[in-house]
mmCIF file of C-alpha atoms in Angstrom:
data_model
loop_
_atom_site.group_PDB
_atom_site.id
_atom_site.type_symbol
_atom_site.label_atom_id
_atom_site.label_comp_id
_atom_site.label_asym_id
_atom_site.label_seq_id
_atom_site.Cartn_x
_atom_site.Cartn_y
_atom_site.Cartn_z
ATOM 1 C CA GLY A 6 89.848 100.042 77.826
ATOM 2 C CA LEU A 7 87.670 97.540 79.678
ATOM 3 C CA HIS A 8 85.355 94.763 77.963
ATOM 4 C CA THR A 9 82.855 94.656 79.031
ATOM 5 C CA SER A 10 79.757 91.752 78.805
ATOM 6 C CA VAL A 11 76.197 92.674 79.815
ATOM 7 C CA ALA A 12 73.665 90.565 81.257
ATOM 8 C CA ALA A 13 69.498 91.260 81.779
ATOM 9 C CA ASP A 14 69.260 88.335 84.304
ATOM 10 C CA GLY A 15 71.071 85.833 86.479
ATOM 11 C CA ILE A 16 70.974 83.595 84.412
ATOM 12 C CA GLU A 17 72.561 85.155 81.556
ATOM 13 C CA MET A 18 75.273 86.502 84.052
ATOM 14 C CA GLU A 19 75.884 82.433 84.884
ATOM 15 C CA THR A 20 76.147 81.932 80.715
ATOM 16 C CA ILE A 21 78.309 84.451 80.582
ATOM 17 C CA LEU A 22 80.963 83.262 83.645
ATOM 18 C CA ARG A 23 80.922 80.005 82.400
ATOM 19 C CA ARG A 24 82.944 80.512 79.641
ATOM 20 C CA VAL A 25 85.029 84.487 80.542
ATOM 21 C CA GLN A 26 86.833 85.700 83.353
ATOM 22 C CA VAL A 27 85.720 88.241 84.758
ATOM 23 C CA ASP A 28 88.001 91.301 86.763
ATOM 24 C CA LEU A 29 84.927 92.749 88.537
ATOM 25 C CA ILE A 30 80.971 92.929 88.302
ATOM 26 C CA VAL A 31 78.035 95.570 88.215
ATOM 27 C CA LEU A 32 75.464 94.890 89.550
ATOM 28 C CA ASP A 33 72.106 96.363 90.209
ATOM 29 C CA VAL A 34 69.672 95.206 92.659
ATOM 30 C CA MET A 35 66.717 95.658 90.918
ATOM 31 C CA LEU A 36 66.446 91.745 88.055
ATOM 32 C CA PRO A 37 64.528 90.022 86.707
ATOM 33 C CA GLY A 38 63.877 86.865 88.913
ATOM 34 C CA LYS A 39 66.151 86.886 91.265
ATOM 35 C CA SER A 40 67.258 90.039 92.587
ATOM 36 C CA GLY A 41 71.210 91.997 92.965
ATOM 37 C CA LEU A 42 71.384 90.870 96.760
ATOM 38 C CA GLU A 43 70.527 86.936 96.350
ATOM 39 C CA LEU A 44 73.254 87.202 92.685
ATOM 40 C CA CYS A 45 75.194 88.699 94.931
ATOM 41 C CA ARG A 46 75.072 85.965 97.972
ATOM 42 C CA ASP A 47 74.547 83.274 95.265
ATOM 43 C CA LEU A 48 78.027 84.519 94.279
ATOM 44 C CA ARG A 49 79.512 84.737 96.890
ATOM 45 C CA ALA A 50 78.770 80.667 97.536
ATOM 46 C CA GLN A 51 81.563 80.333 94.222
ATOM 47 C CA TYR A 52 83.290 83.362 93.392
ATOM 48 C CA SER A 53 85.915 86.163 95.200
ATOM 49 C CA THR A 54 85.707 88.026 92.068
ATOM 50 C CA PRO A 55 85.159 92.209 93.316
ATOM 51 C CA ILE A 56 81.787 93.576 93.080
ATOM 52 C CA ILE A 57 79.762 96.482 93.310
ATOM 53 C CA MET A 58 76.443 97.148 94.003
ATOM 54 C CA LEU A 59 74.083 99.664 92.019
ATOM 55 C CA THR A 60 71.755 100.845 94.725
ATOM 56 C CA ALA A 61 68.724 103.642 95.404
ATOM 57 C CA VAL A 62 70.084 106.537 97.479
ATOM 58 C CA THR A 63 67.017 106.096 99.788
ATOM 59 C CA GLU A 64 67.499 102.629 100.138
ATOM 60 C CA THR A 65 69.915 102.239 102.629
ATOM 61 C CA THR A 66 69.343 98.512 103.819
ATOM 62 C CA ASP A 67 69.591 97.731 100.532
ATOM 63 C CA ARG A 68 73.283 98.640 101.268
ATOM 64 C CA VAL A 69 73.811 97.506 104.537
ATOM 65 C CA VAL A 70 72.242 94.309 102.864
ATOM 66 C CA GLY A 71 74.746 93.887 100.038
ATOM 67 C CA LEU A 72 77.598 94.643 102.562
ATOM 68 C CA GLU A 73 76.790 91.874 104.785
ATOM 69 C CA MET A 74 76.278 89.234 101.985
ATOM 70 C CA GLY A 75 79.790 90.162 100.040
ATOM 71 C CA ALA A 76 79.463 93.169 97.680
ATOM 72 C CA ASP A 77 82.827 94.968 97.804
ATOM 73 C CA ASP A 78 81.278 98.691 97.112
ATOM 74 C CA TYR A 79 78.048 100.481 96.156
ATOM 75 C CA VAL A 80 77.031 102.517 93.662
ATOM 76 C CA PRO A 81 73.376 104.628 94.504
ATOM 77 C CA LYS A 82 71.282 105.350 91.784
ATOM 78 C CA PRO A 83 71.445 108.324 89.922
ATOM 79 C CA PHE A 84 75.119 108.802 89.154
ATOM 80 C CA ASP A 85 76.943 109.965 86.653
ATOM 81 C CA PRO A 86 78.346 107.357 84.339
ATOM 82 C CA ARG A 87 81.837 109.308 84.984
ATOM 83 C CA GLU A 88 81.329 108.472 89.278
ATOM 84 C CA LEU A 89 80.746 104.090 87.989
ATOM 85 C CA LEU A 90 83.644 104.357 85.930
ATOM 86 C CA ALA A 91 85.851 105.891 88.672
ATOM 87 C CA ARG A 92 84.329 103.510 91.087
ATOM 88 C CA ILE A 93 85.283 100.433 89.481
ATOM 89 C CA ARG A 94 88.934 102.270 88.103
ATOM 90 C CA ALA A 95 89.315 102.275 91.758
ATOM 91 C CA VAL A 96 88.505 98.562 92.668
ATOM 92 C CA LEU A 97 90.341 97.793 89.800
ATOM 93 C CA ARG A 98 93.285 99.345 91.334
ATOM 94 C CA ARG A 99 92.425 97.923 94.709
ATOM 95 C CA ASN A 100 91.954 94.542 93.911
ATOM 96 C CA GLY A 101 95.699 94.819 91.743
ATOM 97 C CA ALA A 102 93.458 93.313 88.508
ATOM 98 C CA ALA A 103 94.207 97.627 86.441
ATOM 99 C CA GLU A 104 98.140 97.037 86.942
ATOM 100 C CA PRO A 105 100.774 94.778 87.751
ATOM 101 C CA LYS A 106 101.308 93.551 91.131
ATOM 102 C CA ARG A 107 104.373 95.710 93.031
ATOM 103 C CA ALA A 108 106.754 94.001 95.125
ATOM 104 C CA THR A 109 106.863 95.004 99.094
ATOM 105 C CA THR A 110 109.730 93.951 100.832
ATOM 106 C CA LYS A 111 107.013 92.643 103.483
ATOM 107 C CA GLN A 112 104.590 90.272 101.579
ATOM 108 C CA ILE A 113 103.636 87.102 103.660
ATOM 109 C CA TYR A 114 102.601 87.862 107.485
ATOM 110 C CA ARG A 115 102.139 85.266 109.961
ATOM 111 C CA PHE A 116 99.580 85.497 112.863
ATOM 112 C CA ALA A 117 98.058 82.483 115.929
ATOM 113 C CA GLY A 118 98.794 80.153 112.805
ATOM 114 C CA TRP A 119 97.085 81.860 109.829
ATOM 115 C CA THR A 120 99.490 83.083 107.287
ATOM 116 C CA MET A 121 98.302 86.000 104.787
ATOM 117 C CA ASP A 122 100.673 86.077 101.415
ATOM 118 C CA CYS A 123 99.483 89.045 100.060
ATOM 119 C CA ALA A 124 100.787 89.234 97.153
ATOM 120 C CA ARG A 125 98.618 86.206 96.065
ATOM 121 C CA ARG A 126 96.142 87.742 98.026
ATOM 122 C CA ARG A 127 95.935 84.532 100.338
ATOM 123 C CA LEU A 128 94.787 84.066 103.150
ATOM 124 C CA ILE A 129 95.740 79.898 104.668
ATOM 125 C CA ALA A 130 93.849 79.057 108.294
ATOM 126 C CA PRO A 131 95.398 77.343 110.977
ATOM 127 C CA ASP A 132 94.215 73.638 109.730
ATOM 128 C CA ASP A 133 96.420 74.741 106.485
ATOM 129 C CA VAL A 134 92.906 74.849 104.457
ATOM 130 C CA ARG A 135 93.138 78.887 102.052
ATOM 131 C CA VAL A 136 89.617 81.224 103.304
ATOM 132 C CA GLU A 137 88.192 82.799 100.443
ATOM 133 C CA LEU A 138 88.267 86.514 101.034
ATOM 134 C CA THR A 139 86.637 89.235 99.383
ATOM 135 C CA MET A 140 88.749 92.353 98.123
ATOM 136 C CA ALA A 141 87.382 94.800 100.600
ATOM 137 C CA GLU A 142 87.085 91.726 103.041
ATOM 138 C CA PHE A 143 91.287 91.000 102.241
ATOM 139 C CA ASN A 144 92.714 94.248 101.691
ATOM 140 C CA LEU A 145 90.385 95.413 105.386
ATOM 141 C CA LEU A 146 92.813 92.403 107.135
ATOM 142 C CA GLN A 147 95.804 93.877 105.506
ATOM 143 C CA THR A 148 95.352 96.781 106.896
ATOM 144 C CA PHE A 149 94.947 95.412 110.490
ATOM 145 C CA VAL A 150 97.548 92.664 109.797
ATOM 146 C CA LYS A 151 100.431 96.289 109.313
ATOM 147 C CA SER A 152 98.721 97.933 112.211
ATOM 148 C CA ALA A 153 99.141 94.463 114.621
ATOM 149 C CA GLN A 154 98.480 95.465 118.788
ATOM 150 C CA ARG A 155 97.076 99.380 117.028
ATOM 151 C CA VAL A 156 93.789 99.988 118.568
ATOM 152 C CA LEU A 157 92.558 101.672 114.686
ATOM 153 C CA THR A 158 89.882 104.451 114.245
ATOM 154 C CA ARG A 159 86.709 103.260 110.986
ATOM 155 C CA ASP A 160 88.294 106.458 109.536
ATOM 156 C CA GLN A 161 91.201 104.851 109.499
ATOM 157 C CA LEU A 162 90.856 102.109 108.474
ATOM 158 C CA ILE A 163 88.787 103.617 105.799
ATOM 159 C CA GLU A 164 91.776 105.583 104.791
ATOM 160 C CA LEU A 165 94.809 102.744 105.369
ATOM 161 C CA SER A 166 92.393 99.887 103.153
ATOM 162 C CA GLY A 167 92.085 102.226 100.211
ATOM 163 C CA GLY A 168 88.221 102.975 101.063
ATOM 164 C CA ASP A 169 86.489 105.635 99.332
ATOM 165 C CA SER A 170 84.879 108.406 101.470
ATOM 166 C CA ASP A 171 81.465 108.019 99.916
ATOM 167 C CA TYR A 172 82.046 104.368 101.037
ATOM 168 C CA SER A 173 81.752 104.584 105.026
ATOM 169 C CA PHE A 174 78.713 105.322 105.722
ATOM 170 C CA ASP A 175 78.380 104.174 109.625
ATOM 171 C CA ARG A 176 78.294 100.738 109.428
ATOM 172 C CA SER A 177 80.264 100.137 106.404
ATOM 173 C CA ILE A 178 83.801 98.989 108.205
ATOM 174 C CA ASP A 179 81.359 97.100 111.003
ATOM 175 C CA ILE A 180 79.922 95.196 108.335
ATOM 176 C CA LEU A 181 83.210 94.744 106.947
ATOM 177 C CA VAL A 182 84.895 93.387 110.766
ATOM 178 C CA SER A 183 81.749 91.425 111.600
ATOM 179 C CA ARG A 184 82.242 89.370 107.815
ATOM 180 C CA LEU A 185 85.867 88.594 109.446
ATOM 181 C CA ARG A 186 85.227 87.658 112.562
ATOM 182 C CA ARG A 187 82.396 84.942 110.549
ATOM 183 C CA LYS A 188 84.410 83.481 108.456
ATOM 184 C CA MET A 189 88.090 83.655 110.240
ATOM 185 C CA GLU A 190 86.549 83.610 114.774
ATOM 186 C CA ASP A 191 85.828 80.321 116.632
ATOM 187 C CA ASP A 192 83.110 81.956 118.195
ATOM 188 C CA PRO A 193 81.954 85.118 116.045
ATOM 189 C CA LYS A 194 80.580 86.984 118.554
ATOM 190 C CA THR A 195 83.513 86.229 121.494
ATOM 191 C CA PRO A 196 86.365 87.484 119.007
ATOM 192 C CA LYS A 197 89.587 86.655 119.630
ATOM 193 C CA LEU A 198 91.446 88.180 117.019
ATOM 194 C CA ILE A 199 90.141 91.697 116.273
ATOM 195 C CA LEU A 200 88.831 93.682 118.731
ATOM 196 C CA THR A 201 86.542 96.154 119.487
ATOM 197 C CA VAL A 202 87.607 98.582 121.551
ATOM 198 C CA ARG A 203 84.440 101.195 122.773
ATOM 199 C CA SER A 204 84.871 104.601 121.577
ATOM 200 C CA GLY A 205 88.128 104.281 119.519
ATOM 201 C CA GLY A 206 87.046 101.331 117.089
ATOM 202 C CA TYR A 207 88.921 98.042 116.521
ATOM 203 C CA GLN A 208 92.753 96.731 117.269
ATOM 204 C CA PHE A 209 93.850 93.357 115.833
ATOM 205 C CA LEU A 210 94.643 90.931 119.087
ATOM 206 C CA PRO A 211 98.076 88.735 117.534
ATOM 207 C CA GLU A 212 101.065 89.262 117.222
ATOM 208 C CA THR A 213 102.297 89.054 114.070
ATOM 209 C CA THR A 214 105.414 87.993 111.693
ATOM 210 C CA SER A 215 106.625 88.719 108.010
ATOM 211 C CA GLU A 216 108.642 87.810 105.952
#
């Protein structure tokens, strides 16, 4: 089963995070003190722990802002608790926390001076500095790297990276790509790694090697 800790606000959350290692954070947008969106931004400055945002069903803006600040998924309110539990388990599976990691034939990819270790879920920049990625960012980049130089539609990217159809509102993939570009490109406005293909989707440009 799952063990949970409950925090009423950001202060209690920080207290819990200092004494407990958590695998996932469910964060409501509406909280006393700092909002869930502000806390999401603060969390991303310190942790790569997956975050699921709880948002009002009509507030698309909250979803967009939450994803831009680093959330990995969202569940609109009101929701069935079983739906939330299913989302939690899906995110944990994608992050590798809910089941043992299986050995794969190709775990390390190299491209344009970068090194991506899929087994350890680490990304190392050309200057040998580790770049922190969220679960969703890592899964999407892994999809790009494994399909290098292929043009992939947004629907293909969602399917191949293990996303859910409910997650795929119009801008979800675009936001994740933007987040990757900010972390990886010298100039995110003129990307050299992930190219936008007009009326097609996206293309990962570098040649990759694997081992």
